[in-house]
GROMACS .gro file of C-alpha atoms in nm:
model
  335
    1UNK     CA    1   1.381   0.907  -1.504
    2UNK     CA    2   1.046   0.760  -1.633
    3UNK     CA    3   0.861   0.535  -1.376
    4UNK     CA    4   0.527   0.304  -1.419
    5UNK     CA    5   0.328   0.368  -1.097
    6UNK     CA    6   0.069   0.029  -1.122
    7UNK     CA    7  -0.217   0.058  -0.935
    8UNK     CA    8  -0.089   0.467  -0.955
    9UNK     CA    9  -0.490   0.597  -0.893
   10UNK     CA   10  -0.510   0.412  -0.574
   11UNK     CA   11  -0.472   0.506  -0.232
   12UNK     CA   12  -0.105   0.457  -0.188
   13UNK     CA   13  -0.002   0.476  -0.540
   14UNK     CA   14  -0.166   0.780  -0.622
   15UNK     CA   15   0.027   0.976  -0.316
   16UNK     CA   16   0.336   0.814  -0.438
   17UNK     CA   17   0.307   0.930  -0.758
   18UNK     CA   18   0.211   1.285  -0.601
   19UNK     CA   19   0.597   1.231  -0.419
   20UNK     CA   20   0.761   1.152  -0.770
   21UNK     CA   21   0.681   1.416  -0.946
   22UNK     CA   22   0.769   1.643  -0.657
   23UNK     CA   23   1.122   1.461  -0.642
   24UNK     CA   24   1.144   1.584  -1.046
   25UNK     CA   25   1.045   1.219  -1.165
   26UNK     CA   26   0.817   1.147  -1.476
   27UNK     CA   27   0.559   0.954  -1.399
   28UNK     CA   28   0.345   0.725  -1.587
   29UNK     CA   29   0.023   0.559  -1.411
   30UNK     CA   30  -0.140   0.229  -1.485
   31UNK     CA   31  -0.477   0.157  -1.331
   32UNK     CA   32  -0.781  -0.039  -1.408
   33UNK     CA   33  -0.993   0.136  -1.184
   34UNK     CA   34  -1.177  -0.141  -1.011
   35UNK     CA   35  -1.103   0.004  -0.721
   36UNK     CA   36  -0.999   0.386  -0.753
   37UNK     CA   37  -1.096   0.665  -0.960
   38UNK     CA   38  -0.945   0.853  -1.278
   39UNK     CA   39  -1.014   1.165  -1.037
   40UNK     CA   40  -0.690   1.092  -0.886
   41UNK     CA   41  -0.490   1.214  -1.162
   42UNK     CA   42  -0.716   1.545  -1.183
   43UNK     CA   43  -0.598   1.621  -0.815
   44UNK     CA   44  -0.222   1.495  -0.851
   45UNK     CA   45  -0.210   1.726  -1.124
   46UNK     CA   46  -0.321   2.019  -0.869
   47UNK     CA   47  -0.112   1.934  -0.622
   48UNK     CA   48   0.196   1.903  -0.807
   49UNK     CA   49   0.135   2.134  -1.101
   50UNK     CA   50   0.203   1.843  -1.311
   51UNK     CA   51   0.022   1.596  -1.499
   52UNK     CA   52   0.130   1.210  -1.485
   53UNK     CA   53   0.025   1.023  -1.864
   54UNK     CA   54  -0.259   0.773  -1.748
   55UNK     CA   55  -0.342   0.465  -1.906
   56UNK     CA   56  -0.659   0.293  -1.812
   57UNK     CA   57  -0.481  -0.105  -1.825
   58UNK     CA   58  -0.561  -0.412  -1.660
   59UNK     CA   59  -0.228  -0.624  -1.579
   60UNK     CA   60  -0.429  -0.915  -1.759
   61UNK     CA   61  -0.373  -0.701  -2.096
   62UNK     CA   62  -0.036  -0.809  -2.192
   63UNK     CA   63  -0.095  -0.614  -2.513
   64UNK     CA   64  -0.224  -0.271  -2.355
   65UNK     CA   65   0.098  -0.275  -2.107
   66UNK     CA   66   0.323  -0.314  -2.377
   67UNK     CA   67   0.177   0.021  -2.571
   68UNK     CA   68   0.305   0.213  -2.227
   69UNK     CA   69   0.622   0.046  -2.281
   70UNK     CA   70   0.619   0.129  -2.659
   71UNK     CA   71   0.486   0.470  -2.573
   72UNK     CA   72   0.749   0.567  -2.308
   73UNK     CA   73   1.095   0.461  -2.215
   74UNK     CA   74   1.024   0.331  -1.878
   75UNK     CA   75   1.314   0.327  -1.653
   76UNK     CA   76   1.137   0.141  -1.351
   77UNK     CA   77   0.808  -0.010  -1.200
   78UNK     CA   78   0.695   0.049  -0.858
   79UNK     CA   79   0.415  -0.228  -0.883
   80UNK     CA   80   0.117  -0.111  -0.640
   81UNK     CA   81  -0.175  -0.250  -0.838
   82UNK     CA   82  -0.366  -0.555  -0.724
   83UNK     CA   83  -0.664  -0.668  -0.487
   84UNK     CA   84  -0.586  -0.575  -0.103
   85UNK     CA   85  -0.879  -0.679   0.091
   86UNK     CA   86  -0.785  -0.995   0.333
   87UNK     CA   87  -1.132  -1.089   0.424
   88UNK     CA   88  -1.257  -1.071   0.088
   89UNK     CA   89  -0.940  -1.293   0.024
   90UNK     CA   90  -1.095  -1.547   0.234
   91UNK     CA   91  -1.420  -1.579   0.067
   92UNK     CA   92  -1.320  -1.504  -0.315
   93UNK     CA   93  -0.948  -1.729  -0.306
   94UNK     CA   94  -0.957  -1.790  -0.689
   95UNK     CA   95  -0.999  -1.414  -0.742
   96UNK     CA   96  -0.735  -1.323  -0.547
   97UNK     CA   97  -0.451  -1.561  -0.689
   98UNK     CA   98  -0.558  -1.492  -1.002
   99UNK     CA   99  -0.539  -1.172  -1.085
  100UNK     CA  100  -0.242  -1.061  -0.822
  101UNK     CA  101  -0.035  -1.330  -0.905
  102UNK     CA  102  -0.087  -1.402  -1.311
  103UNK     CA  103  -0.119  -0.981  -1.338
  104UNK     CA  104   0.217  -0.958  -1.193
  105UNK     CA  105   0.399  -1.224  -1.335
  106UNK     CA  106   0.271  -1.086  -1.702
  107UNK     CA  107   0.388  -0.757  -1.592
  108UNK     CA  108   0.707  -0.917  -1.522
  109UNK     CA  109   0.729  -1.079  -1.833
  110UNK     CA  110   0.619  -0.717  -2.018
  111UNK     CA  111   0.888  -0.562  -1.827
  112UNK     CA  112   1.140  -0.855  -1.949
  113UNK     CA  113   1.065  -0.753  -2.301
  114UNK     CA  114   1.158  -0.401  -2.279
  115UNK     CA  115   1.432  -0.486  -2.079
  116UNK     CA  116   1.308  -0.297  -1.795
  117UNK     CA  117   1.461  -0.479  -1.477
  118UNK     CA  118   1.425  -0.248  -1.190
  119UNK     CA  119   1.152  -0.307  -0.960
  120UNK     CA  120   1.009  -0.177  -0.631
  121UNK     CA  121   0.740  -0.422  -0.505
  122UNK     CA  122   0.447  -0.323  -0.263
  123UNK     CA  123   0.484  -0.627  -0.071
  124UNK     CA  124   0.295  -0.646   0.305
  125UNK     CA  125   0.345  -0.724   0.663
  126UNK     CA  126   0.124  -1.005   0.629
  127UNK     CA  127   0.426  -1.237   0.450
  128UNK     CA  128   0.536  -1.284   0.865
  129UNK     CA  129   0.245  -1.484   0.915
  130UNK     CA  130   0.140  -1.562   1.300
  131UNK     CA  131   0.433  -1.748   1.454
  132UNK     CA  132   0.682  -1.501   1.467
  133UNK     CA  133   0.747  -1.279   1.745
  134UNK     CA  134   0.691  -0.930   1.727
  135UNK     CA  135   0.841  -0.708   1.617
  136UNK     CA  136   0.870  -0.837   1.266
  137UNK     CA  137   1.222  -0.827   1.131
  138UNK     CA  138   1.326  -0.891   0.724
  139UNK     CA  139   1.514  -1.192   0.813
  140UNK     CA  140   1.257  -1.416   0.994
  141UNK     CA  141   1.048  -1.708   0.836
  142UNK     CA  142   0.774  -1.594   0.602
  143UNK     CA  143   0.445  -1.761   0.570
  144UNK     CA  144   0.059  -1.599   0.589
  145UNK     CA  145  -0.256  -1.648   0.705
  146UNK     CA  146  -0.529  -1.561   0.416
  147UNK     CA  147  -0.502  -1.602   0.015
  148UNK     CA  148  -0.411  -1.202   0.051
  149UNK     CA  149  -0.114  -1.267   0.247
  150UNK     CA  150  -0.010  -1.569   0.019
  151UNK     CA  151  -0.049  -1.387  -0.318
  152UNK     CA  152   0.189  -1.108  -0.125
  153UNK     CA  153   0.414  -1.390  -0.037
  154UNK     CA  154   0.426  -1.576  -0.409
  155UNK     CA  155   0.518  -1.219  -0.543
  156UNK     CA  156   0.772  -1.188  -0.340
  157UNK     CA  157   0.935  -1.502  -0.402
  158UNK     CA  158   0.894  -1.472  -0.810
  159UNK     CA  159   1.082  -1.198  -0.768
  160UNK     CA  160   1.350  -1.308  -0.566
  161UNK     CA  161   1.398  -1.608  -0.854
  162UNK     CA  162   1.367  -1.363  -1.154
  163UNK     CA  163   1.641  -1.172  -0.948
  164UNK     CA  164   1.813  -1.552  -0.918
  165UNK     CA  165   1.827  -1.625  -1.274
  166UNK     CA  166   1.912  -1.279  -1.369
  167UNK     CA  167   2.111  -1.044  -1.128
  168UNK     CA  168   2.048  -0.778  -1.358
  169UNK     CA  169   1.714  -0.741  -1.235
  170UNK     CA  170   1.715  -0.478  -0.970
  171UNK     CA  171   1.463  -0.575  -0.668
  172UNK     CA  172   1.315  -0.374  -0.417
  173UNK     CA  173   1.058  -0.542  -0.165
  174UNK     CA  174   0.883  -0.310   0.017
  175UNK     CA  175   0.678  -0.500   0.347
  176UNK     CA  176   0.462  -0.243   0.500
  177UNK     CA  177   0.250  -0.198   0.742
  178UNK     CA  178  -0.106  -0.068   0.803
  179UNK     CA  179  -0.122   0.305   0.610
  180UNK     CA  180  -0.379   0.566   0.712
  181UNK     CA  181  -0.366   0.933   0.661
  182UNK     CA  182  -0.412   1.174   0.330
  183UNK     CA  183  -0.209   1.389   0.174
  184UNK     CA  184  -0.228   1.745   0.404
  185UNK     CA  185  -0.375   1.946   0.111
  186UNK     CA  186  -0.739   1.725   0.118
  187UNK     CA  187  -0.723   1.628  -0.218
  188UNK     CA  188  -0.561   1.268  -0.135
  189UNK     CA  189  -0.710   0.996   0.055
  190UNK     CA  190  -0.839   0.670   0.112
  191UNK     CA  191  -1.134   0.637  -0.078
  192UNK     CA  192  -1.268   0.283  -0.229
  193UNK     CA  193  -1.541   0.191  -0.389
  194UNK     CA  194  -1.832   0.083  -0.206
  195UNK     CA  195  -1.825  -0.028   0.187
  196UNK     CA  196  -1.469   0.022   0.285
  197UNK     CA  197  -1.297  -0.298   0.407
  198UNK     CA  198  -0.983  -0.109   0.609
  199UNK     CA  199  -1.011   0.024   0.936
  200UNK     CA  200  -0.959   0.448   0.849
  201UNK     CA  201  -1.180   0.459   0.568
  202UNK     CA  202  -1.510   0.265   0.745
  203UNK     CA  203  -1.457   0.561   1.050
  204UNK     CA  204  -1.490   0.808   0.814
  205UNK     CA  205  -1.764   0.676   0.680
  206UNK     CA  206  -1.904   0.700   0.995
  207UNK     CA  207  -1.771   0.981   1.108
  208UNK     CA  208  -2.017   1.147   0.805
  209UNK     CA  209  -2.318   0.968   0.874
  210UNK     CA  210  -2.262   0.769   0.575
  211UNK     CA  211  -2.256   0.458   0.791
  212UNK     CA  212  -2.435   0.387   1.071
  213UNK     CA  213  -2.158   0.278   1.287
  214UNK     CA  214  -1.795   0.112   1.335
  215UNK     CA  215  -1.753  -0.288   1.329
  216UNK     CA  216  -1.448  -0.413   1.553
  217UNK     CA  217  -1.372  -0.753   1.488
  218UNK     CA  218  -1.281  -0.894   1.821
  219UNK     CA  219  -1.224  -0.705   2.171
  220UNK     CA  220  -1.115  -1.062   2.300
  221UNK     CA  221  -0.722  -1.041   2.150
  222UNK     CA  222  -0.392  -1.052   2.420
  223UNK     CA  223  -0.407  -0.683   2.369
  224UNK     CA  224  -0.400  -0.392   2.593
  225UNK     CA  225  -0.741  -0.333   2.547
  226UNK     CA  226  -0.881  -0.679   2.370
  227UNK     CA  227  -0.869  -0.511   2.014
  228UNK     CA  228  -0.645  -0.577   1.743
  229UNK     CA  229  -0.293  -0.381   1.790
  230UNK     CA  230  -0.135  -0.287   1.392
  231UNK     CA  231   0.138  -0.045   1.323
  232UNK     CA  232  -0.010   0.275   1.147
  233UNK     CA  233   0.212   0.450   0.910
  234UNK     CA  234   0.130   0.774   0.742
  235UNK     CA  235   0.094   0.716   0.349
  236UNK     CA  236   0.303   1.027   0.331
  237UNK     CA  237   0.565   0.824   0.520
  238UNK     CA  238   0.491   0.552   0.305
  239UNK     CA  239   0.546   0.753   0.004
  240UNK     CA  240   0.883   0.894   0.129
  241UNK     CA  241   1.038   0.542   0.177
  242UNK     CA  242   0.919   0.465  -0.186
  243UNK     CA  243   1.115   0.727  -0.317
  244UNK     CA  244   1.400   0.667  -0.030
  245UNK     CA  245   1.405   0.305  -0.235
  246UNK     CA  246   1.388   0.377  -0.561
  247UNK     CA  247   1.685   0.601  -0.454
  248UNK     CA  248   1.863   0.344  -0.318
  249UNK     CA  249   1.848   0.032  -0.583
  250UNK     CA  250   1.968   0.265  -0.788
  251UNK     CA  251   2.295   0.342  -0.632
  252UNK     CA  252   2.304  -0.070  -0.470
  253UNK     CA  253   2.195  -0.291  -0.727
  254UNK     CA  254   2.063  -0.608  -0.636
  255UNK     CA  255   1.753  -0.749  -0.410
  256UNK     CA  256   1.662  -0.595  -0.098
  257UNK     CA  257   1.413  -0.666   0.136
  258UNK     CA  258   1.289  -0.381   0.373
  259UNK     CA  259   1.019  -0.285   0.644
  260UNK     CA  260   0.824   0.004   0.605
  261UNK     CA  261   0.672   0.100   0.922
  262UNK     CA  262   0.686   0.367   1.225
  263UNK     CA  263   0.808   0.032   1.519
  264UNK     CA  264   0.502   0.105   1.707
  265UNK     CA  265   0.180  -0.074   1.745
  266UNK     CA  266  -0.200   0.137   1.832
  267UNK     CA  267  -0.503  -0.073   1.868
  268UNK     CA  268  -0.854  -0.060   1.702
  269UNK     CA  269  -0.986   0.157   2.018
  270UNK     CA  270  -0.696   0.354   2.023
  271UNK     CA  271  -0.757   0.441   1.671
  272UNK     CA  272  -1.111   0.511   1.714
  273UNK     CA  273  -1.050   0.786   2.015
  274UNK     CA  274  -0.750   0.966   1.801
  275UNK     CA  275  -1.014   1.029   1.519
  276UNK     CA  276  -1.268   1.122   1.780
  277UNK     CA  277  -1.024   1.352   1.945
  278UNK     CA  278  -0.920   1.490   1.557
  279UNK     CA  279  -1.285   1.550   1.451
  280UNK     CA  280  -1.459   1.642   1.714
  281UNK     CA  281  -1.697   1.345   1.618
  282UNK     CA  282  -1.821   1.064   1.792
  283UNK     CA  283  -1.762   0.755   1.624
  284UNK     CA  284  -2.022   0.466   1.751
  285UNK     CA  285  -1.956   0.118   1.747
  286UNK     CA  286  -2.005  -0.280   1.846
  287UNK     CA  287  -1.802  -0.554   1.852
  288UNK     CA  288  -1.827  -0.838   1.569
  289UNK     CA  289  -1.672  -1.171   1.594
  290UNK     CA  290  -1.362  -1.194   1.477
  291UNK     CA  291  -1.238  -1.201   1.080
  292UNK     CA  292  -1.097  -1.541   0.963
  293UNK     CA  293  -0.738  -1.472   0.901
  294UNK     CA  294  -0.669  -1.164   1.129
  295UNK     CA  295  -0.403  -1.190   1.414
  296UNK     CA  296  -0.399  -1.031   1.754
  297UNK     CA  297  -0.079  -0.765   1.717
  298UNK     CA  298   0.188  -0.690   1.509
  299UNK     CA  299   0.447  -0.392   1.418
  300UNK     CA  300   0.795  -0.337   1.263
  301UNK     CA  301   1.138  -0.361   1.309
  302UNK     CA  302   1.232  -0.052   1.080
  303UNK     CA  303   1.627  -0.057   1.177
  304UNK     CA  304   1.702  -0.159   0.864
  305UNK     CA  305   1.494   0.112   0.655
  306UNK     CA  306   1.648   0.376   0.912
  307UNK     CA  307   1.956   0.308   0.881
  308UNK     CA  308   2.012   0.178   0.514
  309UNK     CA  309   1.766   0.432   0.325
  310UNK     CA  310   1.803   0.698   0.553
  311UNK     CA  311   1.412   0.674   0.638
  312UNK     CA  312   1.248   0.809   0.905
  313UNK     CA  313   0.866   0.841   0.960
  314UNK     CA  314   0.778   1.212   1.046
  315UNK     CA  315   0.399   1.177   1.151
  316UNK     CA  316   0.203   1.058   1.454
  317UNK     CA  317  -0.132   0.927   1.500
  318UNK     CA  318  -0.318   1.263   1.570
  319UNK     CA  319  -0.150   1.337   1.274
  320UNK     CA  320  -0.271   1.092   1.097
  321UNK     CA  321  -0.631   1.111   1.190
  322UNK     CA  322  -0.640   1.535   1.172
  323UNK     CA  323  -0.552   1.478   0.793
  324UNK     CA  324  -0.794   1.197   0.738
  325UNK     CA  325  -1.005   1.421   0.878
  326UNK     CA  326  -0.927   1.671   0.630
  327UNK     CA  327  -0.990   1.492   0.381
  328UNK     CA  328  -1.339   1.331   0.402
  329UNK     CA  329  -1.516   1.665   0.535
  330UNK     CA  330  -1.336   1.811   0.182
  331UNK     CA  331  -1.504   1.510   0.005
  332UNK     CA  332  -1.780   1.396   0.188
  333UNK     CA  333  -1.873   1.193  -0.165
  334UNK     CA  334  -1.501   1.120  -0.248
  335UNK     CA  335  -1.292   1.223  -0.504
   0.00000   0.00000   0.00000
């Protein structure tokens, strides 16, 4: 089997596509780089021994997606690519709805083309919004609370009509959680462009000296210790259950819905003395006011993703933050 991998030179994408080829898949990756680097595929290709094809496409060029559809017989999407940031959501809206909702929905109407109908979506924990109670499960009331969230949410329910109007489509929403970690060889990990705006990456930074030290927004949440509480997953982990689903649509077509995330909840200081206790660094830092959009706690139900896909997640914290760890003192400059 052939499968696009957008957004395949990012973070999660990129150790997802690592997991594919593993698993015997061919893999094709579609990024436009804005926030990534062609590196990626360098050290996928070392890890795996293979080499995925990588096309250098935005999801606003209909006509450059269709030549990877032309060029390969694409058996399914797993659709990664798009802007992630929720406080930059906040301040740049238009940005966001454009280009995460119009670039899917033309990638949806590329893949309609080629008759290409099976699709596992990188959805987020943030369609739950802030009035449900935690954990999250798949059947409760969906909303959000930033244009992030929303865009997530919109996706989701295109989707779920495409899948309406045509059962042939084969849908696969993914809702996961907050992922840290790298891939245990060092040559994997979280590394944007520019001042990170997730939690992991800004300690690194910090943890190098390339940063002077750690903002927390807000040590006055109902939280254990007044910082915000999010369920960590490994992107390993995350990686498995993508394959775990791809597995799975194909043997129960249809539309699923599933969490991806470990059921447990660590907060911001938490976090913070893992790494410390990983790298042997200390990580400085102050408290900022709170970011418009962010809620105090939340963290998964994953009975469903246990029991249905056969998914467990393997890795804890420490282990989390040891291969973070691993990673930026292997590239103190990034990939």
């Amino acid at each position: 089997m052939t499968i696009l991998v957008t957004g395949g030179t990012g973070y999660i994408g990129s150790h997802t596509a690592t997991a594919l080829l593993q698993q015997g898949y061919d893999v094709v990756v579609m990024d436009n780089l804005c926030n990534s680097k062609a590196e990626a595929i360098n050290r996928i290709e070392k890890i795996t021994g293979k080499r995925p094809a990588f096309y250098q496409t935005d999801m606003m060029d209909m006509d450059g997606m269709r030549s990877i559809f032309r060029d390969y017989k694409i058996d399914a999407v797993i659709h990664f690519a798009g802007l992630k940031a929720v406080g930059e959501s906040v301040q740049q809206p238009m940005r966001y709805y454009y280009n995460n909702i119009t670039g899917s929905l033309q990638l949806f109407q590329v893949m309609a083309e080629f008759q290409v109908k099976t699709i596992v979506f990188s959805s987020s924990a943030t369609v739950y919004g802030m009035n449900n109670p935690i954990p999250y499960v798949e059947g409760m009331p969906t909303s959000a609370t930033n244009p992030y969230g929303y865009t997530k949410l919109m996706i989701e329910q295109m989707l779920m009509d495409i899948h309406h109007a045509d059962p042939a489509w084969n849908v696969m929403l993914l809702r996961y959680f907050n992922p840290i970690g790298a891939h245990e060889s060092g040559l994997l990990g979280e590394d944007p462009n520019g001042i990170p705006n997730n939690l992991m990456p800004y300690i690194m930074q910090v943890a190098i000296s390339k940063l002077p030290c750690l903002n927390i927004y807000g040590n006055d949440y109902d939280t254990t210790d007044g910082t915000g509480v999010r369920d960590y997953i490994h992107v390993m982990d995350l990686a498995d259950g993508h394959l775990k689903a791809l597995d799975y649509i194909q043997k129960h077509p249809g539309l699923e819905v599933f969490n991806l995330g470990t059921g447990h909840g660590t907060s911001v200081l938490e976090i913070v003395k893992a790494f410390e206790k990983a790298s042997g660094k200390k990580i400085p830092y102050q408290i900022a006011p709170r970011r418009a959009g962010d809620i105090a706690a939340f963290y998964a139900d994953n009975t469903r993703a246990v029991n249905l896909l056969h998914w467990q997640p393997k890795y804890s914290i420490s282990d989390m933050c040891r291969d973070n760890w691993n990673f930026i003192s292997k590239n103190p400059n990034g990939l």
